[in-house]
PDB file of C-alpha atoms in Angstrom:
ATOM      1  CA  ALA D   1       0.250   4.568 -25.907  1.00  0.00           C
ATOM      2  CA  VAL D   2       3.186   2.275 -24.959  1.00  0.00           C
ATOM      3  CA  VAL D   3       5.595   4.014 -27.357  1.00  0.00           C
ATOM      4  CA  ASN D   4       4.447   7.484 -26.248  1.00  0.00           C
ATOM      5  CA  LEU D   5       4.375   6.606 -22.503  1.00  0.00           C
ATOM      6  CA  ASP D   6       0.738   7.709 -22.399  1.00  0.00           C
ATOM      7  CA  ASN D   7      -0.777   6.307 -19.178  1.00  0.00           C
ATOM      8  CA  SER D   8      -4.088   8.066 -19.843  1.00  0.00           C
ATOM      9  CA  VAL D   9      -4.835   5.573 -22.632  1.00  0.00           C
ATOM     10  CA  VAL D  10      -3.470   2.420 -20.976  1.00  0.00           C
ATOM     11  CA  ASP D  11      -3.028   2.715 -17.217  1.00  0.00           C
ATOM     12  CA  LEU D  12      -0.194   1.009 -15.328  1.00  0.00           C
ATOM     13  CA  GLU D  13      -2.464  -1.717 -13.919  1.00  0.00           C
ATOM     14  CA  THR D  14      -3.540  -2.700 -17.430  1.00  0.00           C
ATOM     15  CA  LEU D  15       0.060  -2.548 -18.631  1.00  0.00           C
ATOM     16  CA  GLN D  16       1.036  -4.910 -15.814  1.00  0.00           C
ATOM     17  CA  ALA D  17      -1.672  -7.371 -16.895  1.00  0.00           C
ATOM     18  CA  LEU D  18      -0.597  -7.112 -20.556  1.00  0.00           C
ATOM     19  CA  TYR D  19       3.028  -7.673 -19.611  1.00  0.00           C
ATOM     20  CA  GLU D  20       2.246 -10.723 -17.473  1.00  0.00           C
ATOM     21  CA  ASN D  21       0.060 -12.256 -20.194  1.00  0.00           C
ATOM     22  CA  ARG D  22       2.251 -11.416 -23.201  1.00  0.00           C
ATOM     23  CA  ALA D  23       3.118 -14.266 -25.543  1.00  0.00           C
ATOM     24  CA  GLN D  24       6.336 -16.090 -24.658  1.00  0.00           C
ATOM     25  CA  SER D  25       8.834 -16.738 -27.459  1.00  0.00           C
ATOM     26  CA  ASP D  26       7.716 -20.337 -28.063  1.00  0.00           C
ATOM     27  CA  GLU D  27       4.029 -19.324 -28.142  1.00  0.00           C
ATOM     28  CA  LEU D  28       4.755 -16.438 -30.479  1.00  0.00           C
ATOM     29  CA  GLU D  29       6.717 -18.741 -32.768  1.00  0.00           C
ATOM     30  CA  LYS D  30       3.674 -21.037 -33.119  1.00  0.00           C
ATOM     31  CA  ILE D  31       1.327 -18.093 -33.705  1.00  0.00           C
ATOM     32  CA  GLU D  32       3.583 -16.604 -36.397  1.00  0.00           C
ATOM     33  CA  LYS D  33       4.050 -20.012 -38.005  1.00  0.00           C
ATOM     34  CA  HIS D  34       0.278 -20.548 -38.175  1.00  0.00           C
ATOM     35  CA  SER D  35      -0.296 -17.008 -39.463  1.00  0.00           C
ATOM     36  CA  LYS D  36       2.286 -17.495 -42.213  1.00  0.00           C
ATOM     37  CA  ALA D  37       0.924 -20.920 -43.189  1.00  0.00           C
ATOM     38  CA  SER D  38      -2.666 -19.666 -43.299  1.00  0.00           C
ATOM     39  CA  LYS D  39      -1.711 -16.997 -45.849  1.00  0.00           C
ATOM     40  CA  GLU D  40      -0.464 -19.669 -48.199  1.00  0.00           C
ATOM     41  CA  LYS D  41      -3.589 -21.838 -47.893  1.00  0.00           C
ATOM     42  CA  GLU D  42      -7.097 -21.200 -49.038  1.00  0.00           C
ATOM     43  CA  ASN D  43      -9.899 -21.599 -46.455  1.00  0.00           C
ATOM     44  CA  ALA D  44      -7.260 -21.787 -43.683  1.00  0.00           C
ATOM     45  CA  LYS D  45      -8.473 -21.143 -40.157  1.00  0.00           C
ATOM     46  CA  SER D  46      -7.680 -17.598 -39.035  1.00  0.00           C
ATOM     47  CA  LEU D  47      -6.224 -16.934 -35.596  1.00  0.00           C
ATOM     48  CA  ASP D  48      -8.685 -16.893 -32.728  1.00  0.00           C
ATOM     49  CA  LYS D  49      -9.092 -13.552 -30.909  1.00  0.00           C
ATOM     50  CA  PRO D  50      -6.687 -14.243 -27.986  1.00  0.00           C
ATOM     51  CA  GLU D  51      -3.903 -15.382 -30.345  1.00  0.00           C
ATOM     52  CA  GLN D  52      -4.604 -12.493 -32.717  1.00  0.00           C
ATOM     53  CA  PHE D  53      -4.372 -10.093 -29.781  1.00  0.00           C
ATOM     54  CA  LEU D  54      -1.046 -11.554 -28.594  1.00  0.00           C
ATOM     55  CA  TYR D  55       0.302 -11.362 -32.131  1.00  0.00           C
ATOM     56  CA  GLU D  56      -0.669  -7.703 -32.502  1.00  0.00           C
ATOM     57  CA  LEU D  57       0.816  -6.957 -29.085  1.00  0.00           C
ATOM     58  CA  SER D  58       4.131  -8.408 -30.268  1.00  0.00           C
ATOM     59  CA  LEU D  59       4.129  -5.937 -33.184  1.00  0.00           C
ATOM     60  CA  ILE D  60       4.546  -3.007 -30.771  1.00  0.00           C
ATOM     61  CA  PRO D  61       8.263  -2.112 -31.059  1.00  0.00           C
ATOM     62  CA  ASN D  62      10.148  -3.813 -28.175  1.00  0.00           C
ATOM     63  CA  PHE D  63       6.930  -4.216 -26.192  1.00  0.00           C
ATOM     64  CA  SER D  64       8.370  -6.475 -23.472  1.00  0.00           C
ATOM     65  CA  GLU D  65      11.496  -4.368 -22.828  1.00  0.00           C
ATOM     66  CA  ARG D  66       9.610  -1.071 -22.862  1.00  0.00           C
ATOM     67  CA  VAL D  67       6.853  -2.223 -20.492  1.00  0.00           C
ATOM     68  CA  PHE D  68       9.320  -3.776 -18.010  1.00  0.00           C
ATOM     69  CA  CYS D  69      11.139  -0.432 -17.772  1.00  0.00           C
ATOM     70  CA  ILE D  70       7.919   1.605 -17.534  1.00  0.00           C
ATOM     71  CA  LEU D  71       6.528  -0.592 -14.730  1.00  0.00           C
ATOM     72  CA  PHE D  72       9.812  -0.660 -12.804  1.00  0.00           C
ATOM     73  CA  GLN D  73      10.154   3.120 -13.039  1.00  0.00           C
ATOM     74  CA  SER D  74       6.579   3.563 -11.765  1.00  0.00           C
ATOM     75  CA  THR D  75       7.128   1.463  -8.617  1.00  0.00           C
ATOM     76  CA  PHE D  76      10.761   2.343  -7.846  1.00  0.00           C
ATOM     77  CA  SER D  77      10.162   5.583  -5.895  1.00  0.00           C
ATOM     78  CA  GLU D  78       7.310   4.068  -3.887  1.00  0.00           C
ATOM     79  CA  SER D  79       9.435   1.020  -2.971  1.00  0.00           C
ATOM     80  CA  ILE D  80      12.405   3.155  -1.897  1.00  0.00           C
ATOM     81  CA  CYS D  81      10.122   5.474   0.122  1.00  0.00           C
ATOM     82  CA  SER D  82       8.512   2.487   1.859  1.00  0.00           C
ATOM     83  CA  ILE D  83      11.915   1.137   2.954  1.00  0.00           C
ATOM     84  CA  ARG D  84      13.085   4.609   3.998  1.00  0.00           C
ATOM     85  CA  ARG D  85       9.922   5.216   6.074  1.00  0.00           C
ATOM     86  CA  LYS D  86      10.412   1.937   7.937  1.00  0.00           C
ATOM     87  CA  LEU D  87      14.085   2.642   8.635  1.00  0.00           C
ATOM     88  CA  GLU D  88      13.338   6.203   9.766  1.00  0.00           C
ATOM     89  CA  LEU D  89      10.667   4.881  12.155  1.00  0.00           C
ATOM     90  CA  LEU D  90      13.130   2.310  13.507  1.00  0.00           C
ATOM     91  CA  GLN D  91      15.840   4.953  13.907  1.00  0.00           C
ATOM     92  CA  LYS D  92      13.460   7.369  15.669  1.00  0.00           C
ATOM     93  CA  LEU D  93      12.320   4.632  18.066  1.00  0.00           C
ATOM     94  CA  CYS D  94      15.889   3.599  18.888  1.00  0.00           C
ATOM     95  CA  GLU D  95      16.752   7.241  19.601  1.00  0.00           C
ATOM     96  CA  THR D  96      13.691   7.647  21.861  1.00  0.00           C
ATOM     97  CA  LEU D  97      14.388   4.407  23.737  1.00  0.00           C
ATOM     98  CA  LYS D  98      18.040   5.390  24.287  1.00  0.00           C
ATOM     99  CA  ASN D  99      17.636   9.079  25.153  1.00  0.00           C
ATOM    100  CA  GLY D 100      13.934   9.849  25.753  1.00  0.00           C
ATOM    101  CA  PRO D 101      13.496  11.463  29.212  1.00  0.00           C
ATOM    102  CA  GLY D 102      10.085   9.799  29.676  1.00  0.00           C
ATOM    103  CA  VAL D 103      11.554   6.358  28.954  1.00  0.00           C
ATOM    104  CA  MET D 104      14.371   6.935  31.461  1.00  0.00           C
ATOM    105  CA  GLN D 105      11.944   8.086  34.164  1.00  0.00           C
ATOM    106  CA  VAL D 106       9.581   5.129  33.697  1.00  0.00           C
ATOM    107  CA  LEU D 107      12.414   2.578  33.647  1.00  0.00           C
ATOM    108  CA  GLY D 108      13.950   4.355  36.647  1.00  0.00           C
ATOM    109  CA  LEU D 109      10.719   3.842  38.571  1.00  0.00           C
ATOM    110  CA  VAL D 110      10.628   0.162  37.615  1.00  0.00           C
ATOM    111  CA  LEU D 111      14.196  -0.247  38.945  1.00  0.00           C
ATOM    112  CA  ALA D 112      13.526   1.766  42.130  1.00  0.00           C
ATOM    113  CA  PHE D 113      10.348  -0.122  43.048  1.00  0.00           C
ATOM    114  CA  GLY D 114      11.953  -3.452  42.129  1.00  0.00           C
ATOM    115  CA  ASN D 115      14.929  -2.694  44.382  1.00  0.00           C
ATOM    116  CA  TYR D 116      12.595  -1.651  47.215  1.00  0.00           C
ATOM    117  CA  MET D 117      10.500  -4.812  46.900  1.00  0.00           C
ATOM    118  CA  ASN D 118      13.644  -6.970  46.865  1.00  0.00           C
ATOM    119  CA  GLY D 119      15.202  -4.984  49.731  1.00  0.00           C
ATOM    120  CA  GLY D 120      15.121  -7.925  52.148  1.00  0.00           C
ATOM    121  CA  ASN D 121      16.687 -10.283  49.646  1.00  0.00           C
ATOM    122  CA  ARG D 122      20.504 -10.190  49.713  1.00  0.00           C
ATOM    123  CA  THR D 123      20.974 -11.669  46.242  1.00  0.00           C
ATOM    124  CA  ARG D 124      18.385  -9.506  44.464  1.00  0.00           C
ATOM    125  CA  GLY D 125      18.119  -6.358  46.587  1.00  0.00           C
ATOM    126  CA  GLN D 126      19.715  -3.100  45.355  1.00  0.00           C
ATOM    127  CA  ALA D 127      20.299  -4.516  41.887  1.00  0.00           C
ATOM    128  CA  ASP D 128      22.022  -2.315  39.312  1.00  0.00           C
ATOM    129  CA  GLY D 129      19.555  -3.262  36.624  1.00  0.00           C
ATOM    130  CA  PHE D 130      16.897  -5.698  35.499  1.00  0.00           C
ATOM    131  CA  GLY D 131      16.209  -7.953  32.521  1.00  0.00           C
ATOM    132  CA  LEU D 132      13.795  -6.608  29.916  1.00  0.00           C
ATOM    133  CA  ASP D 133      11.826  -9.843  30.189  1.00  0.00           C
ATOM    134  CA  ILE D 134      10.359  -8.650  33.516  1.00  0.00           C
ATOM    135  CA  LEU D 135       8.533  -5.694  31.924  1.00  0.00           C
ATOM    136  CA  PRO D 136       5.521  -7.716  30.654  1.00  0.00           C
ATOM    137  CA  LYS D 137       5.256  -9.302  34.137  1.00  0.00           C
ATOM    138  CA  LEU D 138       4.701  -6.002  36.005  1.00  0.00           C
ATOM    139  CA  LYS D 139       0.939  -6.361  35.488  1.00  0.00           C
ATOM    140  CA  ASP D 140       1.038  -9.786  37.200  1.00  0.00           C
ATOM    141  CA  VAL D 141       2.581  -8.478  40.452  1.00  0.00           C
ATOM    142  CA  LYS D 142      -0.426  -7.625  42.650  1.00  0.00           C
ATOM    143  CA  SER D 143      -0.904  -5.703  45.891  1.00  0.00           C
ATOM    144  CA  SER D 144      -1.634  -7.686  49.077  1.00  0.00           C
ATOM    145  CA  ASP D 145      -5.402  -7.106  48.677  1.00  0.00           C
ATOM    146  CA  ASN D 146      -5.181  -7.941  44.936  1.00  0.00           C
ATOM    147  CA  SER D 147      -6.854  -4.616  44.041  1.00  0.00           C
ATOM    148  CA  ARG D 148      -4.077  -3.240  41.821  1.00  0.00           C
ATOM    149  CA  SER D 149      -0.973  -4.295  39.947  1.00  0.00           C
ATOM    150  CA  LEU D 150       2.589  -2.986  40.131  1.00  0.00           C
ATOM    151  CA  LEU D 151       2.104  -1.640  36.597  1.00  0.00           C
ATOM    152  CA  SER D 152      -0.915   0.508  37.552  1.00  0.00           C
ATOM    153  CA  TYR D 153       0.966   1.750  40.654  1.00  0.00           C
ATOM    154  CA  ILE D 154       3.979   2.816  38.545  1.00  0.00           C
ATOM    155  CA  VAL D 155       1.661   4.643  36.112  1.00  0.00           C
ATOM    156  CA  SER D 156      -0.186   6.520  38.874  1.00  0.00           C
ATOM    157  CA  TYR D 157       3.115   7.361  40.641  1.00  0.00           C
ATOM    158  CA  TYR D 158       4.541   8.726  37.380  1.00  0.00           C
ATOM    159  CA  LEU D 159       1.448  10.885  36.777  1.00  0.00           C
ATOM    160  CA  ARG D 160       1.480  12.230  40.351  1.00  0.00           C
ATOM    161  CA  ASN D 161       5.198  12.986  40.614  1.00  0.00           C
ATOM    162  CA  PHE D 162       6.658  13.462  37.133  1.00  0.00           C
ATOM    163  CA  ASP D 163       3.980  14.664  34.721  1.00  0.00           C
ATOM    164  CA  GLU D 164       3.076  18.305  35.298  1.00  0.00           C
ATOM    165  CA  ASP D 165       0.431  18.136  32.570  1.00  0.00           C
ATOM    166  CA  ALA D 166      -1.318  15.026  33.917  1.00  0.00           C
ATOM    167  CA  GLY D 167      -5.046  15.196  33.222  1.00  0.00           C
ATOM    168  CA  LYS D 168      -4.666  18.133  30.807  1.00  0.00           C
ATOM    169  CA  GLU D 169      -5.010  18.148  27.011  1.00  0.00           C
ATOM    170  CA  GLN D 170      -1.284  18.802  26.518  1.00  0.00           C
ATOM    171  CA  CYS D 171      -0.352  15.669  28.487  1.00  0.00           C
ATOM    172  CA  ILE D 172       2.108  13.594  26.398  1.00  0.00           C
ATOM    173  CA  PHE D 173       2.550   9.827  26.569  1.00  0.00           C
ATOM    174  CA  PRO D 174       6.127   9.377  27.898  1.00  0.00           C
ATOM    175  CA  LEU D 175       6.955   6.238  25.907  1.00  0.00           C
ATOM    176  CA  PRO D 176       7.098   5.590  22.113  1.00  0.00           C
ATOM    177  CA  ASP D 177       3.747   5.127  20.381  1.00  0.00           C
ATOM    178  CA  PRO D 178       2.647   1.478  20.920  1.00  0.00           C
ATOM    179  CA  GLN D 179       1.692   1.107  17.230  1.00  0.00           C
ATOM    180  CA  ASP D 180       5.155   2.323  16.164  1.00  0.00           C
ATOM    181  CA  LEU D 181       6.755  -0.090  18.622  1.00  0.00           C
ATOM    182  CA  PHE D 182       4.706  -2.974  17.254  1.00  0.00           C
ATOM    183  CA  GLN D 183       5.627  -2.112  13.651  1.00  0.00           C
ATOM    184  CA  ALA D 184       9.313  -1.850  14.512  1.00  0.00           C
ATOM    185  CA  SER D 185       9.219  -5.178  16.348  1.00  0.00           C
ATOM    186  CA  GLN D 186       8.055  -6.861  13.112  1.00  0.00           C
ATOM    187  CA  MET D 187      10.948  -5.469  11.049  1.00  0.00           C
ATOM    188  CA  LYS D 188      13.812  -7.733  10.027  1.00  0.00           C
ATOM    189  CA  PHE D 189      17.083  -6.545   8.527  1.00  0.00           C
ATOM    190  CA  GLU D 190      17.058  -9.681   6.338  1.00  0.00           C
ATOM    191  CA  ASP D 191      13.838  -8.416   4.710  1.00  0.00           C
ATOM    192  CA  PHE D 192      15.376  -4.991   4.045  1.00  0.00           C
ATOM    193  CA  GLN D 193      18.432  -6.632   2.476  1.00  0.00           C
ATOM    194  CA  LYS D 194      16.240  -8.938   0.387  1.00  0.00           C
ATOM    195  CA  ASP D 195      14.092  -6.031  -0.885  1.00  0.00           C
ATOM    196  CA  LEU D 196      17.133  -3.905  -1.696  1.00  0.00           C
ATOM    197  CA  ARG D 197      18.877  -6.788  -3.469  1.00  0.00           C
ATOM    198  CA  LYS D 198      15.782  -7.324  -5.634  1.00  0.00           C
ATOM    199  CA  MET D 199      15.568  -3.614  -6.471  1.00  0.00           C
ATOM    200  CA  LYS D 200      19.259  -3.542  -7.360  1.00  0.00           C
ATOM    201  CA  LYS D 201      18.824  -6.589  -9.598  1.00  0.00           C
ATOM    202  CA  ASP D 202      15.720  -5.145 -11.297  1.00  0.00           C
ATOM    203  CA  LEU D 203      17.507  -1.832 -11.807  1.00  0.00           C
ATOM    204  CA  ARG D 204      20.313  -3.643 -13.656  1.00  0.00           C
ATOM    205  CA  VAL D 205      17.717  -5.509 -15.764  1.00  0.00           C
ATOM    206  CA  CYS D 206      15.975  -2.190 -16.468  1.00  0.00           C
ATOM    207  CA  GLU D 207      19.271  -0.698 -17.725  1.00  0.00           C
ATOM    208  CA  THR D 208      19.812  -3.737 -19.982  1.00  0.00           C
ATOM    209  CA  GLU D 209      16.244  -3.685 -21.328  1.00  0.00           C
ATOM    210  CA  ALA D 210      16.382   0.078 -21.972  1.00  0.00           C
ATOM    211  CA  ALA D 211      19.682  -0.358 -23.851  1.00  0.00           C
ATOM    212  CA  LYS D 212      17.981  -2.957 -26.094  1.00  0.00           C
ATOM    213  CA  VAL D 213      15.216  -0.466 -26.911  1.00  0.00           C
ATOM    214  CA  TYR D 214      17.787   2.255 -27.795  1.00  0.00           C
ATOM    215  CA  GLN D 215      19.658  -0.202 -29.988  1.00  0.00           C
ATOM    216  CA  LEU D 216      16.758  -1.900 -31.791  1.00  0.00           C
ATOM    217  CA  SER D 217      14.138   0.840 -32.103  1.00  0.00           C
ATOM    218  CA  LEU D 218      13.649   2.990 -35.178  1.00  0.00           C
ATOM    219  CA  GLU D 219      14.522   6.648 -34.672  1.00  0.00           C
ATOM    220  CA  GLU D 220      10.839   7.662 -34.594  1.00  0.00           C
ATOM    221  CA  HIS D 221      10.125   5.202 -31.761  1.00  0.00           C
ATOM    222  CA  LEU D 222      13.004   6.259 -29.478  1.00  0.00           C
ATOM    223  CA  GLN D 223      11.371   9.272 -27.834  1.00  0.00           C
ATOM    224  CA  PRO D 224      10.012  10.012 -25.269  1.00  0.00           C
ATOM    225  CA  PHE D 225      11.173   6.637 -23.883  1.00  0.00           C
ATOM    226  CA  LYS D 226      14.912   7.368 -24.179  1.00  0.00           C
ATOM    227  CA  ASP D 227      14.784  10.752 -22.411  1.00  0.00           C
ATOM    228  CA  SER D 228      12.483   9.411 -19.683  1.00  0.00           C
ATOM    229  CA  MET D 229      14.692   6.373 -18.939  1.00  0.00           C
ATOM    230  CA  GLU D 230      17.987   8.286 -19.038  1.00  0.00           C
ATOM    231  CA  GLN D 231      16.562  10.830 -16.603  1.00  0.00           C
ATOM    232  CA  PHE D 232      15.275   7.997 -14.371  1.00  0.00           C
TER     233      PHE D 232
END
């Protein structure tokens, strides 16, 4: 199954487990040494099942190199797509925040009402802008009778004066989706760089391991591995 790349016999999850639990060189050396010694002795203890299994696994031509390449190939596209999806979401959000008409209208209302409320204050009245840190505080600014917040007033004003579809099924939320915003806020460029560096490193290892298989395998064990890896 490993030589023929047949995942119907041994699925990728099982392959991963086999790869992680394969015998390391020093373990294999001891197993082979015992196996060789037991052939030369009468009544020698045979290998126990786990050691026998590891020994037989090591007889598969270039097992370690082949399985590393197979597993890396299977996860590569998914990993790249995951990074691309995150970056596309981030890019879309940045575009919406910069140029979305709904965003501009809502932020325009925040500025207009803020300027009006600060109208009697020479240092803060008629400001050209505001710090983003005030946005979470809009809900804390209350009316004189404490019945509503500045945030709820801005929302109702927007619906009354800007949204023609207010109350209808086709009404569209004017700001980016809150879930998308939350996801984007958790993203770090350092994580993207770290993931891409790891993929680049593993890709180089995959090329090296595949080259070992081409070099060391018998002709009958080269395909379909060689074609599959070269195409990948």
